[in-house]
Coordinates of C-alpha atoms in Angstrom, one line a residue:
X1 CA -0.2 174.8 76.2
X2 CA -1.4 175.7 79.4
X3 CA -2.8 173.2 81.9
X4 CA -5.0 173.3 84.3
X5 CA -3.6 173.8 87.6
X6 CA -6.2 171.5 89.5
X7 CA -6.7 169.1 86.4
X8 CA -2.5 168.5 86.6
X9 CA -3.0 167.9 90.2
X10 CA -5.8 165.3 89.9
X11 CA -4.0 163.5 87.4
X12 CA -1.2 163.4 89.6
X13 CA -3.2 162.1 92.3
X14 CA -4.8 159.6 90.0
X15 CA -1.2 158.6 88.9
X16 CA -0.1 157.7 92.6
X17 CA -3.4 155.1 92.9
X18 CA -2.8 153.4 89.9
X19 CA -0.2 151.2 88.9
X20 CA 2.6 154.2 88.0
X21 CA 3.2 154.1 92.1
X22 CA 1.8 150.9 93.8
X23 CA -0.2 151.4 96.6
X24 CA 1.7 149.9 99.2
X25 CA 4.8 152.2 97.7
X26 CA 3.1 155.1 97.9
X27 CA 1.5 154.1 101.8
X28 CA 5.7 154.3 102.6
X29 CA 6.6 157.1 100.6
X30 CA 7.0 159.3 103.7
X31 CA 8.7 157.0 105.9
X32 CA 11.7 158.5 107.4
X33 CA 10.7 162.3 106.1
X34 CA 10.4 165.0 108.9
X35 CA 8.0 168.3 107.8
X36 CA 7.2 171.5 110.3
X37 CA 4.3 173.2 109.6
X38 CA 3.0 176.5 110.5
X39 CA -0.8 176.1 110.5
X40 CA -1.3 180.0 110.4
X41 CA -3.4 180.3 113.8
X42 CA -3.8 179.6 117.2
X43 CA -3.7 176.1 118.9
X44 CA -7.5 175.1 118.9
X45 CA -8.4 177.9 116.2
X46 CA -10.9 176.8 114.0
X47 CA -9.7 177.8 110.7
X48 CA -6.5 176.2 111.1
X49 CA -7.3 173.0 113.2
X50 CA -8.9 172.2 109.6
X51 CA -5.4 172.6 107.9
X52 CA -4.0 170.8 110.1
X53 CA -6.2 167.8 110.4
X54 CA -5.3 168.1 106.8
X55 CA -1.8 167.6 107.0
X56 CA -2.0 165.2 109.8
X57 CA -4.2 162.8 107.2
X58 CA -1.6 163.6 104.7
X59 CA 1.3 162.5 107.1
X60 CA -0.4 159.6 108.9
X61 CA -1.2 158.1 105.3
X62 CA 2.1 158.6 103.7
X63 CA 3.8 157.9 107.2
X64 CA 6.4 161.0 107.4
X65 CA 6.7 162.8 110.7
X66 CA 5.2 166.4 111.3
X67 CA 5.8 169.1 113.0
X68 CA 2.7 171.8 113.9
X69 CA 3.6 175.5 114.8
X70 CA 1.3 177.8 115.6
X71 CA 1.4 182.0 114.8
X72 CA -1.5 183.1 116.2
X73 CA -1.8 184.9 112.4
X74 CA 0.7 187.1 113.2
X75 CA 3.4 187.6 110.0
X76 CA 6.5 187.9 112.7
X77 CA 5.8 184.6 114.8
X78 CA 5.7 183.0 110.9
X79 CA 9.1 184.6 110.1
X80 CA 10.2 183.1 113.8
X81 CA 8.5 179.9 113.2
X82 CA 10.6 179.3 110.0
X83 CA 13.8 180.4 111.4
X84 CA 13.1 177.9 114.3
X85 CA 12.2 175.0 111.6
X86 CA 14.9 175.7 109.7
X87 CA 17.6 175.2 112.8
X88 CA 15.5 172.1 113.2
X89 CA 16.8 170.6 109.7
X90 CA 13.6 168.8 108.8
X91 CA 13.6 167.6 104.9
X92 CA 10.3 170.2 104.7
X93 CA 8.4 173.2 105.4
X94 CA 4.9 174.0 105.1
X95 CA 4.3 177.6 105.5
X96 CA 1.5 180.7 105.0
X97 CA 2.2 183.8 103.0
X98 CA 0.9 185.9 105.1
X99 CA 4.5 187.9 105.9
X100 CA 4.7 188.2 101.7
X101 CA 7.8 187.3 99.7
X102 CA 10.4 190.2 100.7
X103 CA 10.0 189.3 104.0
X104 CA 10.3 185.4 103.3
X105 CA 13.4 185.7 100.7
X106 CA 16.4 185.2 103.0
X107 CA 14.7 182.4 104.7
X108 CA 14.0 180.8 102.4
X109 CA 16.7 180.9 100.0
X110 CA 18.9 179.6 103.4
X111 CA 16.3 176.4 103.4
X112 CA 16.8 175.7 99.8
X113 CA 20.8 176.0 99.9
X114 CA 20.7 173.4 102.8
X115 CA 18.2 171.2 101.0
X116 CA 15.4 172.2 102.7
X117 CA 12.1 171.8 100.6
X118 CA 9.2 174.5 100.9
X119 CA 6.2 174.9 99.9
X120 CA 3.2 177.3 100.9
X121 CA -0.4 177.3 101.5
X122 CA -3.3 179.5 101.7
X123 CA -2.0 182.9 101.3
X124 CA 0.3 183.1 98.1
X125 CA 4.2 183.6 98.0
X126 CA 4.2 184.0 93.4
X127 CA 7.5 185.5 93.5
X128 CA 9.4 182.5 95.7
X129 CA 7.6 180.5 93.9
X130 CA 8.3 181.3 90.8
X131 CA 11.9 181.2 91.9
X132 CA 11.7 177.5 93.6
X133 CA 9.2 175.8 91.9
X134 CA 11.5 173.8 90.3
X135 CA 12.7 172.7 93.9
X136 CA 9.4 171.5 94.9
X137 CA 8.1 175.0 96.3
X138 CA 4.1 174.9 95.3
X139 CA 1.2 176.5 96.4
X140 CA -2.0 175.3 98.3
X141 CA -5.0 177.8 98.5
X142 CA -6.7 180.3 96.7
X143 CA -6.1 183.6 94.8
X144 CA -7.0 186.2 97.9
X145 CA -8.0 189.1 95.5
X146 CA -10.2 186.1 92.8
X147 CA -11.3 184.9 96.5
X148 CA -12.8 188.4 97.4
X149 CA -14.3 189.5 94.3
X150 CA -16.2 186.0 93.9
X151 CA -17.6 186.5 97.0
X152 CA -18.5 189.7 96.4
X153 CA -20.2 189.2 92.9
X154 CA -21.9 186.4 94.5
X155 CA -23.5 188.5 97.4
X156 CA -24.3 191.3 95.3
X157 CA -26.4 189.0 93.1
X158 CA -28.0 186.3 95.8
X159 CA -29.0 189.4 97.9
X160 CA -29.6 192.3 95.0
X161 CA -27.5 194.6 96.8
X162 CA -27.8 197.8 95.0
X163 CA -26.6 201.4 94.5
X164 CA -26.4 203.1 97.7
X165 CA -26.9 200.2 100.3
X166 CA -24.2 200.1 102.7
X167 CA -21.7 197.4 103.5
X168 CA -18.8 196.8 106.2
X169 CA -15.7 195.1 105.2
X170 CA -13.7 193.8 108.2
X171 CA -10.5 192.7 107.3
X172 CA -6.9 192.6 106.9
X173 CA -6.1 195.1 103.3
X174 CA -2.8 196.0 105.2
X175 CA -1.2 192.5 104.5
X176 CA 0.8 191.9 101.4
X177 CA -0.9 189.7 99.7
X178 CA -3.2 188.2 101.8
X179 CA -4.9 191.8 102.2
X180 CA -5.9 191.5 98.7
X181 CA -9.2 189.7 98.8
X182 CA -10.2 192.7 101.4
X183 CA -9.5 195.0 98.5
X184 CA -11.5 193.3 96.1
X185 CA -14.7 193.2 98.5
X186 CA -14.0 196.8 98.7
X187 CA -13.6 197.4 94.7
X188 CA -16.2 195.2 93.6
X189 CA -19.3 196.8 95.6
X190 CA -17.9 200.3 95.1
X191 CA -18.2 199.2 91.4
X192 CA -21.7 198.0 92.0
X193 CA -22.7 201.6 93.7
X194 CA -22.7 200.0 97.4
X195 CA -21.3 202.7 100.1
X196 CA -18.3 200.5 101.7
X197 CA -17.0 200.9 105.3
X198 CA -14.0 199.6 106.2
X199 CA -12.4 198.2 109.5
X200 CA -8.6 196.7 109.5
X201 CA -8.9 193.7 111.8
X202 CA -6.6 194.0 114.7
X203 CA -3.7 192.3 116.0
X204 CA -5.8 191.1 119.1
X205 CA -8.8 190.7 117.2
X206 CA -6.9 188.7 114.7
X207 CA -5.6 186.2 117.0
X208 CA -8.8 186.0 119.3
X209 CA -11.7 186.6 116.9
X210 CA -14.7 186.9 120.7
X211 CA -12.5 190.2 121.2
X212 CA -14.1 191.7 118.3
X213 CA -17.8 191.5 120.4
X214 CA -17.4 195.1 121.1
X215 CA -15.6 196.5 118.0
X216 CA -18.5 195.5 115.7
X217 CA -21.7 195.8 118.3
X218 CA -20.1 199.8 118.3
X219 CA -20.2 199.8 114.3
X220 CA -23.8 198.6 114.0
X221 CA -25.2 200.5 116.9
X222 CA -23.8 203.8 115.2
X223 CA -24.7 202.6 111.6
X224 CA -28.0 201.1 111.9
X225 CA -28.2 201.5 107.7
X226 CA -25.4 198.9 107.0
X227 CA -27.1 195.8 105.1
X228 CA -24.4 193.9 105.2
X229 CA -20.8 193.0 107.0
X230 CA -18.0 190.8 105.0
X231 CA -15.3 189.0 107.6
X232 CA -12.6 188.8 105.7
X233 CA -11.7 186.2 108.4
X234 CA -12.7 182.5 109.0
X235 CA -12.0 182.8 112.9
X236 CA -14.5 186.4 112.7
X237 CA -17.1 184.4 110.2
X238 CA -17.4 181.6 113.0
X239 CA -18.6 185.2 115.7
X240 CA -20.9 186.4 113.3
X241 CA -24.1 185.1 115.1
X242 CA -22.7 186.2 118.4
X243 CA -21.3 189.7 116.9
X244 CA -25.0 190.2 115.6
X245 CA -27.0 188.9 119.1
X246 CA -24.8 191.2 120.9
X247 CA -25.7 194.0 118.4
X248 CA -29.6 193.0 119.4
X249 CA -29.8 192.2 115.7
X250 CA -32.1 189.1 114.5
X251 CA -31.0 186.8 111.7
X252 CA -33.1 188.7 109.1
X253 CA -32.0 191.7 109.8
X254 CA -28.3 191.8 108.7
X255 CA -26.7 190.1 106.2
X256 CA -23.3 188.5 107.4
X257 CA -20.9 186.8 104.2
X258 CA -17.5 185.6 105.2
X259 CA -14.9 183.0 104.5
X260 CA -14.0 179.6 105.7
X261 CA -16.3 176.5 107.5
X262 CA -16.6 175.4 111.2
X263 CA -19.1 173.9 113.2
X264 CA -19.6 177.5 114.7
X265 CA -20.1 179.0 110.9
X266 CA -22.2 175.7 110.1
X267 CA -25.0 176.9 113.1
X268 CA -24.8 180.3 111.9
X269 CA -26.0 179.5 108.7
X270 CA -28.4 177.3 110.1
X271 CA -29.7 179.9 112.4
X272 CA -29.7 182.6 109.8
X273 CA -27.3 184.8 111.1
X274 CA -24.7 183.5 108.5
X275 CA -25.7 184.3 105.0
X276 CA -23.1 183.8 102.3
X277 CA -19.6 181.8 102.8
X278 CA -16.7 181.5 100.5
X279 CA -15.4 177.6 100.8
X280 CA -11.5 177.7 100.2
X281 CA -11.5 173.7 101.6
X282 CA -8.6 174.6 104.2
X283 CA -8.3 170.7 104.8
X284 CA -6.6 170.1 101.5
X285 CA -4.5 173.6 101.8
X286 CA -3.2 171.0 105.2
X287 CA -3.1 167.9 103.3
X288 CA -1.5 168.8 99.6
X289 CA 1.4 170.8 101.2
X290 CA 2.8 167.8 102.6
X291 CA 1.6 165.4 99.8
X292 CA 4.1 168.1 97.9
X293 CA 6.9 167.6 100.0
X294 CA 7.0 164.1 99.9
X295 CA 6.3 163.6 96.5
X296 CA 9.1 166.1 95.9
X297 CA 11.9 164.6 98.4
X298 CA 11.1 160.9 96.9
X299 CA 10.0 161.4 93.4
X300 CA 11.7 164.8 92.3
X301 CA 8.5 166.2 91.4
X302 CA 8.5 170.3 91.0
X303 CA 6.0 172.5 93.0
X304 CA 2.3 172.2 92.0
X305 CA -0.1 175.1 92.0
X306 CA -3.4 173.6 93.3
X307 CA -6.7 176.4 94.0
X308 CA -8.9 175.1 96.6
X309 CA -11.6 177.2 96.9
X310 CA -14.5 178.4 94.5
X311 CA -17.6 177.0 96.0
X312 CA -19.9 178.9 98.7
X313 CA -21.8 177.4 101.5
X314 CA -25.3 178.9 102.5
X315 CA -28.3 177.4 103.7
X316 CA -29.4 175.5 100.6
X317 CA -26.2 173.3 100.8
X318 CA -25.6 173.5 104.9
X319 CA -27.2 170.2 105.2
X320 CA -24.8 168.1 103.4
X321 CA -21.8 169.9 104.9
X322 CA -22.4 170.2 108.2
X323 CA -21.4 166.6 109.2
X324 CA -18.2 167.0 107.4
X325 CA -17.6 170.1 109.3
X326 CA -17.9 168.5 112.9
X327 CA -15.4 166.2 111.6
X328 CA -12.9 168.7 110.9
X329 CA -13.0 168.1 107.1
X330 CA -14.9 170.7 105.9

């Protein structure tokens, strides 16, 4: 029988509140375990300052030492961040898919033969983990391609987008993996009869989102038809407002959907400029990793496959997130 992947991870969590762990065990269960993680982005990104608020939570209440690295989403500073971690000899690593598993295997099957746990979070790594989930390798996030059809369905019927409207799709389908949920946006409207542009995201727009200004004010100014633009990018979904005021577009005109919360995607919505975000929580794709880890290294559990997302954020449910998203959390 198949469980549910979240349902085993709630009971788990439920298990480690209760009497099977007591509290004040579980408050130590980290004590004396070193982790490195890779949060994905830059410093002071705001995507991944969420994960790693979430992992600092994780590791300030089960008191193991961390480690943040930062990759400026760029797959070869990941593959340098792990060889660096690994020469470090922590017990774990947290990393991000985005290089895919080919590129990941021999780094990660050195870890494991010197004892070195891993585990992933928000792009997925199925085949390593397949291989090491027995060794505590799990998986924190979302399914990338489930993550950009939902979003797409979604907007097709909040908005009744229709045969022969035109959308953009601004993202990253050259990544293994994590170019998927690109790919779906794209197959889902083309199934629904929507005409689909599409831009890859840059390096340099990828690791400085306010450089894309230019790129997409260029787009809109030479395709005055598009109705809408999916940022397949939390850091590009935070510019949409200012990517639309630089096009001299108002918030009715356009319709922006995207992925992933800040405080800058919170005042788009308000504002209207923001239309439609997918909500794949990136504070618990910070905080389970390192709950894995420990609960791995101390209690010999095996990887757990936890999806974060599912939910989208809009304007008639900005008002009870926003808070949470000045605080980091959301």
């Amino acid at each position: 029988m198949k469980i549910k992947k979240w349902s085993l991870a709630l009971t788990l969590l439920v298990l480690l509140s209760t009497n099977v762990f007591a509290a004040d065990a579980l408050k130590q269960s980290g004590k004396g375990i070193k982790i490195w993680f890779d949060t994905g982005g830059p410093v002071g990104g705001s995507y991944n300052t969420v994960v790693q608020n979430g992992a600092q939570q994780a590791a300030t209440d089960l008191g193991c030492e961390i480690e943040f690295m930062y990759s400026n989403w760029s797959p070869q500073k990941m593959i340098e961040n792990l060889k660096k971690a690994i020469a470090a000899g922590p017990d774990g690593v947290v990393v991000m898919g985005h290089p895919g598993d080919d590129a990941y295997a021999p780094l990660i099957k050195e870890a494991e033969e010197k004892g070195i746990i891993i585990t992933s979070a928000d792009t997925e790594l199925p085949k390593l983990m397949a291989q090491y989930q027995a060794a505590g390798f799990g998986y924190a996030g979302v399914s990338n391609y489930g993550r950009g059809k939902a979003l797409a369905s979604e907007a097709i019927n909040r908005f009744a987008l229709k045969k022969g409207d035109r959308a953009l799709v601004w993202g990253l389908q050259s990544r293994p993996t994590r170019g998927l949920s690109s790919r779906a946006i794209i197959e889902t409207l083309q199934a629904a009869g929507i005409e689909v542009d599409y831009m890859e995201i840059s390096s340099e727009i990828d690791k400085d989102a306010s450089l894309g200004t230019s790129v997409i004010a260029a787009y809109l100014s030479s395709n005055p038809d598009c109705d809408i633009v999916f940022t397949d990018h939390g850091a590009l979904t935070a510019q949409q407002e200012n990517f639309f005021r630089a096009a001299g577009l108002g918030p009715d005109e356009i319709i922006g959907a995207g992925f992933s919360l800040s405080p800058a995607t919170a005042a788009g919505i308000k504002s209207g400029y923001v239309d439609l975000v997918g909500d794949g929580q990136p504070y618990l794709q910070g905080y389970l990793p390192v709950l894995q880890i420990v609960l791995t290294k101390r209690f010999g559990f095996s990887g757990l496959e936890v999806q974060t997302g599912g939910g989208f954020i809009h304007k008639g449910n900005i008002d009870l997130i926003e808070p949470l998203a000045k605080k980091g959390i959301r």
